[in-house]
Amino acid sequence: MGEGSDGTDGQPRVGTHLASMMTLSEVGIDFDRANAARIYDYFLGGAHNFASDRAQAAQIVAANPDMPRVCRVNRDYLGRVVRWCVGQGIDQFLDLGSGVPTVGNVHEIARRLSPGARVAYVDFEPVAVHHAREITQSLEGVTVTQGDLRQPEEVLRAPTVAGLLDFTRPVAVLAIAVLHFIDDDVPAVFGRYRAALCSGSVLAINHGSSDQDDPALAEAVRNIELGYRGSATPVVLRDRRQIHDLLSGFELVPPGLVDPVNWPTSNPGSEPIGAYAGIGRLP
């Protein structure tokens, strides 16, 4: 529930080079309080995290040992969403809460299938933004914006978004593994994004939820919520109806809201992670 390149042994790497990459004087970087983007980076084997993030990650794993797999499932779901969008003829992406870049970035997947694809990454976490700018600075058609997805007007008028994406053509808005870190009126927030989109645009989400038929899975999700307490980005769980409401104004595409392991097709061999995922298309 909670994005670093994988180590060859599959284990998270420690972010020992961060001190040389960034200085304590850089505005907005909190080294002492864990952040979801950097925790996610750690779980995926990245090196862009601090001691506070690793300590919080240990707390999360103690509560739910399955958490590293949850993060990998979320990342795999993102890749399937991007490929689906390109297959539908959508070649513009607004990735909200994009996190620390890792293997399988949106622009890498999209441009493998559609070389002219445009991708606007948005995140408010300074480490995520700094690293994303480092790896994309030489790429045309890819931008990185430091911004808060809860402020749609500011995000949409940022030159790195408004100057890149053509909102008279379909855009895929991605909100993957981020909405359960937002304690706001999310349907209202995304209503403002929806107003900027043209017909054929899509909103792709996934959101952790303890609203599960399996009591053990529900408890596992609640344990993840407990593990994030005390961090700068605590988890906010919503039930299935509330998550469905996040796609208000969009038409759900098949198979609707399902666990990420079952999108876009059922995958009986994979254990669910306790989340709901889906894509809505704007009529």
Coordinates of N, CA and C in Angstrom, one line a residue, residues 61-161:
V61 N 6.3 -3.6 8.6 CA 6.5 -5.0 8.3 C 6.2 -5.9 9.6
A62 N 6.5 -5.3 10.7 CA 6.2 -6.0 12.0 C 4.7 -6.2 12.1
A63 N 4.0 -5.2 11.6 CA 2.5 -5.3 11.7 C 1.9 -6.1 10.6
N64 N 2.6 -6.1 9.4 CA 2.1 -6.9 8.3 C 3.3 -7.3 7.4
P65 N 3.8 -8.5 7.6 CA 5.0 -9.0 6.9 C 4.9 -9.0 5.3
D66 N 3.6 -8.9 4.9 CA 3.3 -9.0 3.4 C 3.5 -7.7 2.7
M67 N 3.9 -6.6 3.5 CA 3.9 -5.3 2.9 C 4.9 -5.1 1.7
P68 N 6.1 -5.7 1.6 CA 6.9 -5.6 0.4 C 6.1 -6.1 -0.8
R69 N 5.4 -7.3 -0.7 CA 4.7 -7.8 -1.8 C 3.5 -6.9 -2.2
V70 N 2.9 -6.3 -1.2 CA 1.8 -5.3 -1.5 C 2.3 -4.2 -2.4
C71 N 3.5 -3.7 -2.1 CA 4.1 -2.6 -2.9 C 4.4 -3.1 -4.3
R72 N 4.9 -4.3 -4.5 CA 5.2 -4.8 -5.8 C 4.0 -5.0 -6.6
V73 N 2.9 -5.5 -6.0 CA 1.6 -5.7 -6.7 C 1.1 -4.3 -7.2
N74 N 1.2 -3.3 -6.3 CA 0.8 -1.9 -6.8 C 1.6 -1.5 -8.0
R75 N 2.9 -1.7 -8.0 CA 3.7 -1.3 -9.1 C 3.4 -2.1 -10.4
D76 N 3.1 -3.4 -10.2 CA 2.7 -4.2 -11.4 C 1.4 -3.7 -12.0
Y77 N 0.5 -3.3 -11.1 CA -0.8 -2.8 -11.5 C -0.6 -1.5 -12.3
L78 N 0.2 -0.6 -11.8 CA 0.5 0.6 -12.6 C 1.0 0.3 -14.0
G79 N 1.8 -0.7 -14.1 CA 2.3 -1.0 -15.5 C 1.2 -1.5 -16.4
R80 N 0.3 -2.3 -15.8 CA -0.8 -2.8 -16.6 C -1.8 -1.7 -17.0
V81 N -2.0 -0.8 -16.1 CA -2.8 0.4 -16.4 C -2.2 1.2 -17.6
V82 N -0.9 1.5 -17.5 CA -0.3 2.3 -18.6 C -0.4 1.6 -19.9
R83 N -0.2 0.3 -19.9 CA -0.3 -0.5 -21.2 C -1.7 -0.5 -21.7
W84 N -2.7 -0.6 -20.8 CA -4.1 -0.6 -21.2 C -4.4 0.8 -21.8
C85 N -4.0 1.8 -21.2 CA -4.3 3.2 -21.7 C -3.7 3.4 -23.1
V86 N -2.4 3.0 -23.3 CA -1.8 3.1 -24.6 C -2.6 2.3 -25.6
G87 N -3.1 1.1 -25.2 CA -3.9 0.3 -26.1 C -5.2 0.9 -26.5
Q88 N -5.7 1.8 -25.6 CA -6.9 2.6 -25.9 C -6.6 3.8 -26.7
G89 N -5.4 4.1 -27.1 CA -5.0 5.3 -27.9 C -4.7 6.5 -27.0
I90 N -4.6 6.3 -25.7 CA -4.2 7.4 -24.8 C -2.7 7.5 -24.7
D91 N -2.1 8.6 -25.0 CA -0.7 8.8 -25.0 C -0.2 10.0 -24.1
Q92 N -1.1 10.4 -23.2 CA -0.8 11.5 -22.3 C -1.1 11.1 -20.9
F93 N -0.2 11.3 -20.0 CA -0.4 10.8 -18.6 C 0.0 11.9 -17.6
L94 N -0.9 12.1 -16.6 CA -0.7 12.9 -15.5 C -0.6 12.0 -14.3
D95 N 0.6 11.8 -13.8 CA 0.8 10.8 -12.7 C 0.9 11.6 -11.4
L96 N -0.2 11.5 -10.6 CA -0.3 12.3 -9.3 C 0.3 11.4 -8.2
G97 N 1.1 12.0 -7.4 CA 1.7 11.2 -6.3 C 2.6 10.2 -6.9
S98 N 3.5 10.6 -7.8 CA 4.3 9.6 -8.6 C 5.3 8.9 -7.8
G99 N 5.8 9.5 -6.7 CA 6.7 8.9 -5.8 C 8.2 8.9 -6.4
V100 N 9.0 8.2 -5.7 CA 10.4 8.1 -6.1 C 10.5 7.2 -7.3
P101 N 11.1 7.6 -8.4 CA 11.2 6.8 -9.7 C 11.9 5.5 -9.4
T102 N 11.4 4.4 -10.1 CA 12.0 3.1 -10.0 C 11.8 2.4 -11.3
V103 N 12.2 1.2 -11.3 CA 12.1 0.4 -12.6 C 10.6 0.3 -13.0
G104 N 10.4 0.5 -14.2 CA 9.0 0.5 -14.7 C 8.3 1.8 -14.5
N105 N 9.0 2.9 -14.8 CA 8.3 4.2 -14.7 C 7.3 4.3 -15.8
V106 N 6.4 5.3 -15.6 CA 5.3 5.4 -16.6 C 5.8 5.8 -17.9
H107 N 6.8 6.7 -18.0 CA 7.3 7.1 -19.3 C 8.0 6.0 -20.0
E108 N 8.7 5.1 -19.3 CA 9.4 4.0 -19.9 C 8.4 3.0 -20.5
I109 N 7.4 2.7 -19.8 CA 6.4 1.7 -20.2 C 5.6 2.3 -21.4
A110 N 5.1 3.5 -21.3 CA 4.3 4.2 -22.3 C 5.1 4.4 -23.6
R111 N 6.3 4.8 -23.5 CA 7.1 5.1 -24.7 C 7.6 3.8 -25.4
R112 N 7.7 2.7 -24.7 CA 8.0 1.5 -25.3 C 6.9 1.1 -26.4
L113 N 5.7 1.5 -26.1 CA 4.6 1.2 -26.9 C 4.2 2.4 -27.8
S114 N 4.4 3.6 -27.3 CA 4.0 4.8 -28.1 C 5.1 5.8 -27.9
P115 N 6.1 5.9 -28.7 CA 7.3 6.7 -28.5 C 7.1 8.2 -28.3
G116 N 5.9 8.7 -28.7 CA 5.6 10.1 -28.5 C 4.8 10.4 -27.3
A117 N 4.7 9.4 -26.4 CA 3.8 9.6 -25.2 C 4.4 10.7 -24.4
R118 N 3.5 11.5 -23.7 CA 3.9 12.6 -22.9 C 3.5 12.2 -21.4
V119 N 4.4 12.5 -20.5 CA 4.2 12.2 -19.1 C 4.5 13.3 -18.2
A120 N 3.6 13.8 -17.4 CA 3.8 14.8 -16.4 C 3.7 14.1 -15.0
Y121 N 4.8 14.1 -14.3 CA 4.9 13.5 -13.0 C 4.6 14.6 -12.0
V122 N 3.9 14.3 -10.9 CA 3.6 15.3 -9.9 C 3.8 14.7 -8.5
D123 N 4.6 15.3 -7.6 CA 4.7 14.8 -6.3 C 5.1 16.0 -5.4
F124 N 4.8 15.9 -4.1 CA 5.1 17.0 -3.2 C 6.4 16.7 -2.4
E125 N 6.8 15.4 -2.4 CA 8.0 15.0 -1.6 C 9.3 15.4 -2.3
P126 N 10.1 16.2 -1.7 CA 11.3 16.8 -2.3 C 12.3 15.7 -2.9
V127 N 12.5 14.6 -2.1 CA 13.4 13.6 -2.6 C 12.9 12.9 -3.9
A128 N 11.6 12.7 -3.9 CA 11.0 12.1 -5.1 C 11.1 13.0 -6.3
V129 N 10.9 14.3 -6.1 CA 11.0 15.3 -7.2 C 12.4 15.4 -7.6
H130 N 13.3 15.5 -6.7 CA 14.7 15.7 -7.1 C 15.2 14.6 -7.9
H131 N 15.0 13.3 -7.5 CA 15.5 12.2 -8.2 C 14.8 12.0 -9.5
A132 N 13.5 12.3 -9.6 CA 12.7 12.2 -10.9 C 13.3 13.2 -11.9
R133 N 13.6 14.4 -11.4 CA 14.2 15.4 -12.3 C 15.6 15.0 -12.8
E134 N 16.4 14.3 -11.9 CA 17.7 13.8 -12.3 C 17.6 12.9 -13.5
I135 N 16.6 11.9 -13.4 CA 16.6 10.9 -14.4 C 15.8 11.2 -15.7
T136 N 15.1 12.3 -15.6 CA 14.3 12.7 -16.8 C 14.7 14.0 -17.5
Q137 N 15.7 14.7 -16.9 CA 16.1 16.0 -17.4 C 16.4 16.1 -18.9
S138 N 16.9 15.0 -19.4 CA 17.3 15.0 -20.8 C 16.2 14.5 -21.8
L139 N 15.0 14.2 -21.2 CA 13.9 13.6 -22.0 C 12.9 14.7 -22.4
E140 N 12.7 14.8 -23.7 CA 11.6 15.6 -24.1 C 10.2 14.9 -23.9
G141 N 9.2 15.7 -23.6 CA 7.9 15.1 -23.4 C 7.7 14.5 -22.0
V142 N 8.7 14.7 -21.1 CA 8.5 14.2 -19.7 C 8.9 15.4 -18.8
T143 N 8.0 15.7 -17.8 CA 8.2 16.7 -16.9 C 8.0 16.3 -15.5
V144 N 8.5 17.0 -14.5 CA 8.4 16.7 -13.1 C 8.0 18.0 -12.4
T145 N 6.9 17.9 -11.7 CA 6.4 19.1 -11.0 C 6.3 18.8 -9.5
Q146 N 6.8 19.7 -8.7 CA 6.6 19.6 -7.2 C 5.3 20.3 -6.9
G147 N 4.3 19.5 -6.5 CA 3.0 20.0 -6.3 C 2.2 19.1 -5.4
D148 N 1.1 19.6 -4.9 CA 0.2 18.8 -4.0 C -1.0 18.5 -4.8
L149 N -1.3 17.2 -5.0 CA -2.5 16.8 -5.8 C -3.8 17.3 -5.3
R150 N -3.8 17.7 -4.0 CA -5.0 18.2 -3.3 C -5.3 19.6 -3.8
Q151 N -4.5 20.2 -4.6 CA -4.7 21.5 -5.1 C -4.7 21.5 -6.7
P152 N -5.8 20.9 -7.2 CA -5.8 20.7 -8.7 C -5.6 21.9 -9.5
E153 N -6.1 23.1 -9.1 CA -5.9 24.3 -10.0 C -4.4 24.6 -10.1
E154 N -3.7 24.5 -9.0 CA -2.2 24.8 -9.0 C -1.5 23.7 -9.9
V155 N -1.9 22.5 -9.7 CA -1.2 21.4 -10.5 C -1.5 21.6 -12.0
L156 N -2.7 21.9 -12.3 CA -3.1 22.0 -13.7 C -2.6 23.2 -14.4
R157 N -2.3 24.3 -13.7 CA -1.8 25.5 -14.4 C -0.3 25.6 -14.3
A158 N 0.4 24.6 -13.6 CA 1.8 24.6 -13.6 C 2.4 24.5 -15.0
P159 N 3.4 25.3 -15.4 CA 3.9 25.2 -16.7 C 4.3 23.8 -17.2
T160 N 4.8 23.1 -16.2 CA 5.3 21.7 -16.6 C 4.2 20.7 -16.8
V161 N 2.9 21.2 -16.5 CA 1.8 20.3 -16.8 C 1.0 21.0 -17.9

